[in-house]
Amino acid sequence: MALDTEKIIEDLKNASILELNDLVKAIEDEFGVSAAAPVAAAGAAGGEAAAKSSYDVELTEAGQEKVKVIKVVRDLTGLGLKDSKDLVDGAPKNVKEGVSEDEANDIKAKLEEVGASVTLK
C-alpha cells in the first residue's frame, strides 16, 4: 500500500487545530513517541551553541619585562614595533579578539611567560 503524500498533505492543510491535536495524540499513543522530544532536543542543541566559542585576549598589565612583552605582542599580532608598544603601553587592551579557546590559552601562556598579566573574555 503506497501512501498518497499529496492527499495527506492536503488533508492536513484542511484540518482544524483540534483535529491536528487529536492526530498528534493518536500518533503518540500508537507509536509510543512524544511530539515534545524533538523540541527538547533542539533546545539542548541551542544551549550548546550558546556556549562560548571565541575569546578575546586582554593584556591587563605589562609587568616588569615590558620590552619582552612588546616582542611577544609583535610576534602574536603581526603589528609593527610602534603599534605593539602602543598596545602594551595602553593596557588594559585586547591583544587578539575572537580566537578559539586553544589559541587564547596559548597566547595567554606566552604573555604570562614574559611577566604580563592576561585575562580571557
XYZ file of N, CA, C and O in Angstrom:
484
model
N 0.838 -1.175 0.000
C 0.000 0.000 0.000
C 0.885 1.240 0.000
O 1.665 1.455 0.913
N 0.779 2.013 -1.034
C 1.571 3.231 -1.142
C 0.802 4.403 -0.542
O -0.416 4.498 -0.682
N 1.530 5.251 0.124
C 0.903 6.446 0.694
C 0.726 7.497 -0.383
O 1.611 7.704 -1.211
N -0.405 8.152 -0.350
C -0.639 9.261 -1.265
C -0.249 10.534 -0.504
O -1.067 11.145 0.189
N 1.023 10.909 -0.621
C 1.587 12.016 0.148
C 0.838 13.313 -0.105
O 0.543 14.064 0.832
N 0.530 13.582 -1.340
C -0.168 14.828 -1.666
C -1.534 14.890 -0.993
O -1.942 15.939 -0.506
N -2.248 13.763 -0.963
C -3.568 13.735 -0.322
C -3.431 13.947 1.179
O -4.222 14.691 1.777
N -2.430 13.340 1.789
C -2.226 13.501 3.230
C -1.916 14.965 3.557
O -2.482 15.536 4.484
N -1.056 15.576 2.771
C -0.711 16.982 2.991
C -1.933 17.869 2.812
O -2.180 18.779 3.608
N -2.733 17.586 1.800
C -3.953 18.372 1.561
C -4.917 18.217 2.739
O -5.527 19.188 3.184
N -5.050 16.981 3.247
C -5.929 16.750 4.404
C -5.422 17.513 5.634
O -6.215 18.065 6.392
N -4.109 17.533 5.817
C -3.543 18.253 6.961
C -3.776 19.759 6.835
O -4.057 20.440 7.820
N -3.672 20.271 5.617
C -3.895 21.709 5.397
C -5.333 22.100 5.727
O -5.592 23.185 6.230
N -6.264 21.202 5.433
C -7.681 21.496 5.636
C -8.167 21.144 7.036
O -9.311 21.449 7.375
N -7.360 20.522 7.848
C -7.777 20.097 9.188
C -7.775 21.288 10.147
O -7.001 22.230 10.009
N -8.649 21.201 11.139
C -8.687 22.243 12.168
C -7.590 21.963 13.201
O -7.007 20.871 13.237
N -7.347 22.930 14.038
C -6.333 22.774 15.088
C -6.703 21.612 16.010
O -5.838 20.816 16.392
N -7.970 21.491 16.361
C -8.408 20.399 17.236
C -8.181 19.040 16.575
O -7.749 18.082 17.227
N -8.458 18.956 15.283
C -8.237 17.701 14.568
C -6.746 17.346 14.512
O -6.368 16.188 14.693
N -5.912 18.360 14.286
C -4.465 18.119 14.260
C -3.963 17.697 15.640
O -3.106 16.816 15.754
N -4.495 18.306 16.674
C -4.116 17.947 18.033
C -4.482 16.493 18.322
O -3.692 15.737 18.895
N -5.688 16.096 17.912
C -6.116 14.704 18.093
C -5.229 13.754 17.306
O -4.886 12.658 17.778
N -4.837 14.156 16.104
C -3.956 13.336 15.273
C -2.605 13.128 15.959
O -2.088 12.005 16.016
N -2.044 14.193 16.497
C -0.753 14.102 17.186
C -0.860 13.158 18.380
O -0.006 12.282 18.585
N -1.926 13.273 19.163
C -2.126 12.398 20.318
C -2.258 10.946 19.881
O -1.701 10.034 20.505
N -2.992 10.716 18.802
C -3.181 9.354 18.302
C -1.847 8.759 17.850
O -1.556 7.583 18.114
N -1.038 9.558 17.169
C 0.274 9.077 16.710
C 1.167 8.782 17.911
O 1.867 7.761 17.941
N 1.129 9.650 18.925
C 1.933 9.420 20.137
C 1.530 8.113 20.796
O 2.390 7.311 21.189
N 0.213 7.882 20.922
C -0.270 6.651 21.565
C 0.062 5.416 20.739
O 0.532 4.401 21.264
N -0.150 5.480 19.444
C 0.045 4.327 18.571
C 1.500 3.888 18.495
O 1.818 2.713 18.520
N 2.427 4.869 18.388
C 3.825 4.535 18.158
C 4.715 4.727 19.387
O 5.921 4.508 19.326
N 4.118 5.168 20.489
C 4.888 5.323 21.724
C 5.961 6.414 21.640
O 7.055 6.260 22.170
N 5.631 7.474 20.942
C 6.571 8.588 20.793
C 5.971 9.837 21.415
O 4.799 9.872 21.771
N 6.810 10.872 21.523
C 6.328 12.139 22.052
C 6.680 13.247 21.072
O 7.818 13.345 20.621
N 5.721 14.073 20.762
C 5.961 15.188 19.852
C 6.860 16.229 20.506
O 7.466 17.039 19.826
N 6.971 16.217 21.825
C 7.790 17.199 22.540
C 9.272 16.851 22.485
O 10.109 17.717 22.661
N 9.641 15.623 22.223
C 11.049 15.207 22.235
C 11.912 15.985 21.246
O 12.967 16.477 21.624
N 11.496 16.152 19.981
C 12.342 16.921 19.064
C 12.531 18.370 19.516
O 13.579 18.953 19.339
N 11.525 18.950 20.127
C 11.633 20.324 20.603
C 12.664 20.404 21.720
O 13.501 21.294 21.751
N 12.639 19.448 22.645
C 13.602 19.434 23.743
C 15.016 19.234 23.216
O 15.956 19.865 23.680
N 15.172 18.366 22.235
C 16.498 18.133 21.660
C 17.008 19.380 20.967
O 18.173 19.731 21.066
N 16.130 20.077 20.277
C 16.541 21.309 19.611
C 16.930 22.365 20.638
O 17.876 23.112 20.445
N 16.212 22.414 21.756
C 16.551 23.366 22.810
C 17.905 23.062 23.416
O 18.692 23.958 23.696
N 18.211 21.788 23.613
C 19.510 21.404 24.170
C 20.624 21.752 23.199
O 21.676 22.246 23.591
N 20.402 21.523 21.916
C 21.425 21.858 20.929
C 21.646 23.357 20.888
O 22.766 23.824 20.745
N 20.606 24.138 21.028
C 20.741 25.584 21.044
C 21.543 26.048 22.235
O 22.316 26.992 22.152
N 21.381 25.383 23.381
C 22.141 25.736 24.580
C 23.621 25.479 24.386
O 24.459 26.251 24.846
N 23.950 24.400 23.709
C 25.358 24.101 23.456
C 25.948 25.106 22.483
O 27.100 25.490 22.602
N 25.152 25.536 21.524
C 25.642 26.506 20.556
C 25.911 27.849 21.221
O 26.743 28.616 20.770
N 25.182 28.104 22.310
C 25.367 29.367 23.010
C 26.625 29.349 23.882
O 27.024 30.374 24.414
N 27.227 28.176 24.065
C 28.454 28.095 24.852
C 29.537 28.936 24.172
O 29.547 29.109 22.957
N 30.450 29.431 24.979
C 31.477 30.343 24.473
C 32.377 29.618 23.478
O 32.959 28.596 23.780
N 32.483 30.166 22.288
C 33.305 29.533 21.253
C 34.450 30.431 20.812
O 35.351 29.984 20.129
N 34.399 31.703 21.177
C 35.507 32.580 20.833
C 35.837 33.474 22.018
O 34.963 33.811 22.810
N 37.081 33.821 22.108
C 37.579 34.567 23.253
C 38.353 35.797 22.800
O 38.928 35.821 21.721
N 38.353 36.793 23.680
C 39.196 37.960 23.493
C 40.323 37.851 24.516
O 40.078 37.555 25.680
N 41.549 38.071 24.081
C 42.702 38.014 24.973
C 43.077 39.449 25.316
O 43.469 40.219 24.445
N 42.926 39.792 26.591
C 43.196 41.159 27.034
C 44.478 41.205 27.850
O 44.645 40.465 28.818
N 45.371 42.076 27.447
C 46.589 42.346 28.211
C 46.187 43.330 29.300
O 45.824 44.464 29.012
N 46.199 42.879 30.558
C 45.761 43.755 31.642
C 46.907 44.566 32.221
O 46.705 45.691 32.670
N 48.107 43.977 32.188
C 49.277 44.689 32.703
C 50.537 44.119 32.066
O 50.668 42.911 31.903
N 51.482 44.994 31.726
C 52.706 44.559 31.051
C 53.684 43.880 31.996
O 54.441 43.011 31.584
N 53.708 44.273 33.237
C 54.655 43.686 34.194
C 56.015 44.350 34.109
O 56.172 45.439 33.542
N 57.032 43.701 34.674
C 58.380 44.261 34.768
C 59.162 44.191 33.459
O 60.014 45.021 33.195
N 58.902 43.180 32.649
C 59.660 42.955 31.406
C 58.892 43.502 30.199
O 58.523 42.767 29.286
N 58.670 44.784 30.170
C 57.851 45.419 29.143
C 58.389 45.178 27.725
O 57.633 44.931 26.794
N 59.697 45.229 27.563
C 60.298 45.030 26.240
C 60.001 43.621 25.728
O 59.655 43.432 24.554
N 60.107 42.623 26.600
C 59.819 41.243 26.202
C 58.345 41.086 25.830
O 58.008 40.379 24.879
N 57.485 41.754 26.595
C 56.052 41.689 26.310
C 55.764 42.312 24.941
O 54.995 41.768 24.149
N 56.411 43.440 24.649
C 56.230 44.094 23.351
C 56.649 43.150 22.222
O 55.957 43.030 21.204
N 57.758 42.441 22.410
C 58.227 41.499 21.381
C 57.226 40.369 21.165
O 56.942 39.987 20.026
N 56.683 39.836 22.267
C 55.712 38.744 22.150
C 54.439 39.252 21.468
O 53.894 38.596 20.578
N 53.969 40.438 21.861
C 52.771 41.016 21.240
C 53.007 41.210 19.748
O 52.145 40.908 18.915
N 54.182 41.682 19.406
C 54.522 41.904 17.994
C 54.494 40.590 17.216
O 53.960 40.521 16.107
N 55.058 39.532 17.807
C 55.054 38.221 17.149
C 53.629 37.670 17.000
O 53.286 37.091 15.968
N 52.813 37.840 18.042
C 51.462 37.279 18.037
C 50.511 38.007 17.087
O 49.650 37.395 16.464
N 50.678 39.316 16.992
C 49.705 40.110 16.241
C 50.163 40.482 14.842
O 49.339 40.825 14.001
N 51.466 40.476 14.629
C 51.984 40.920 13.343
C 52.028 42.436 13.224
O 52.259 42.973 12.141
N 51.800 43.130 14.338
C 51.863 44.591 14.341
C 53.303 45.055 14.259
O 54.228 44.306 14.594
N 53.484 46.286 13.873
C 54.816 46.877 13.864
C 55.269 47.179 15.289
O 54.506 47.073 16.253
N 56.518 47.587 15.427
C 57.083 47.852 16.745
C 56.330 48.957 17.472
O 55.973 48.814 18.643
N 56.054 50.052 16.791
C 55.375 51.184 17.429
C 53.960 50.798 17.864
O 53.541 51.103 18.980
N 53.233 50.113 16.984
C 51.866 49.696 17.321
C 51.849 48.711 18.487
O 50.986 48.779 19.363
N 52.815 47.797 18.509
C 52.916 46.839 19.604
C 53.225 47.556 20.910
O 52.637 47.250 21.957
N 54.128 48.530 20.859
C 54.481 49.303 22.053
C 53.267 50.088 22.547
O 52.977 50.115 23.744
N 52.527 50.706 21.624
C 51.331 51.464 21.996
C 50.288 50.561 22.643
O 49.638 50.951 23.609
N 50.134 49.354 22.120
C 49.185 48.405 22.687
C 49.581 48.046 24.117
O 48.752 48.065 25.024
N 50.861 47.746 24.322
C 51.344 47.372 25.654
C 51.239 48.561 26.611
O 50.808 48.415 27.755
N 51.602 49.752 26.141
C 51.517 50.946 26.980
C 50.078 51.283 27.335
O 49.804 51.842 28.392
N 49.149 50.948 26.471
C 47.742 51.270 26.684
C 46.972 50.224 27.473
O 45.745 50.290 27.550
N 47.664 49.259 28.056
C 46.996 48.183 28.800
C 46.124 48.788 29.896
O 46.494 49.785 30.485
N 44.951 48.247 30.144
C 44.374 47.018 29.587
C 43.824 47.222 28.178
O 43.088 48.161 27.928
N 44.221 46.317 27.294
C 43.808 46.364 25.891
C 43.779 44.955 25.325
O 44.570 44.103 25.722
N 42.884 44.738 24.359
C 42.808 43.422 23.716
C 43.984 43.219 22.772
O 44.269 44.066 21.935
N 44.639 42.075 22.932
C 45.733 41.705 22.040
C 45.143 41.042 20.796
O 45.529 41.355 19.675
N 44.211 40.121 21.008
C 43.520 39.438 19.903
C 42.070 39.249 20.299
O 41.754 39.045 21.466
N 41.195 39.283 19.322
C 39.763 39.130 19.556
C 39.198 38.005 18.708
O 39.644 37.778 17.589
N 38.216 37.294 19.277
C 37.502 36.270 18.525
C 38.324 35.048 18.180
O 38.141 34.462 17.127
N 39.237 34.649 19.078
C 40.074 33.472 18.812
C 39.498 32.255 19.533
O 38.721 32.382 20.467
N 39.911 31.072 19.112
C 39.445 29.839 19.739
C 40.019 29.723 21.145
O 40.969 30.417 21.508
N 39.438 28.836 21.924
C 39.887 28.647 23.302
C 41.348 28.204 23.358
O 42.129 28.706 24.164
N 41.726 27.272 22.485
C 43.106 26.787 22.471
C 44.085 27.904 22.133
O 45.118 28.056 22.785
N 43.755 28.688 21.109
C 44.627 29.788 20.709
C 44.704 30.840 21.812
O 45.775 31.373 22.106
N 43.576 31.116 22.458
C 43.552 32.101 23.545
C 44.439 31.650 24.706
O 45.212 32.450 25.253
N 44.350 30.374 25.058
C 45.184 29.853 26.142
C 46.665 29.871 25.771
O 47.524 30.130 26.613
N 46.968 29.611 24.501
C 48.344 29.648 24.016
C 48.914 31.067 24.101
O 50.033 31.275 24.572
N 48.126 32.043 23.659
C 48.558 33.445 23.714
C 48.762 33.865 25.159
O 49.752 34.514 25.504
N 47.825 33.479 26.011
C 47.915 33.824 27.435
C 49.196 33.264 28.041
O 49.917 33.959 28.762
N 49.494 32.009 27.735
C 50.698 31.374 28.280
C 51.963 32.098 27.819
O 52.878 32.333 28.616
N 52.008 32.466 26.539
C 53.194 33.154 26.015
C 53.393 34.513 26.679
O 54.525 34.896 26.990
N 52.307 35.236 26.892
C 52.424 36.552 27.517
C 52.765 36.445 29.005
O 53.571 37.219 29.522
N 52.166 35.486 29.681
C 52.458 35.316 31.106
C 53.882 34.823 31.331
O 54.483 35.111 32.355
N 54.409 34.104 30.370
C 55.784 33.603 30.437
C 56.784 34.749 30.548
O 57.836 34.620 31.190
N 56.472 35.908 29.936
C 57.374 37.057 29.987
C 56.933 38.072 31.041
O 57.439 39.193 31.066
N 55.999 37.684 31.903
C 55.642 38.521 33.046
C 54.416 39.388 32.900
O 54.102 40.182 33.786
N 53.657 39.250 31.823
C 52.456 40.065 31.630
C 51.272 39.446 32.355
O 51.249 38.238 32.614
N 50.295 40.271 32.665
C 49.027 39.786 33.227
C 47.999 39.789 32.103
O 47.858 40.788 31.384
N 47.275 38.670 31.970
C 46.360 38.497 30.843
C 45.027 37.959 31.347
O 44.985 37.150 32.263
N 43.939 38.431 30.726
C 42.601 37.915 31.037
C 41.937 37.460 29.746
O 42.117 38.088 28.706
N 41.190 36.371 29.852
C 40.424 35.883 28.706
C 38.983 36.287 28.919
O 38.420 36.079 29.991
N 38.395 36.864 27.897
C 36.982 37.301 27.995
C 36.165 36.586 26.957
O 36.609 36.282 25.904
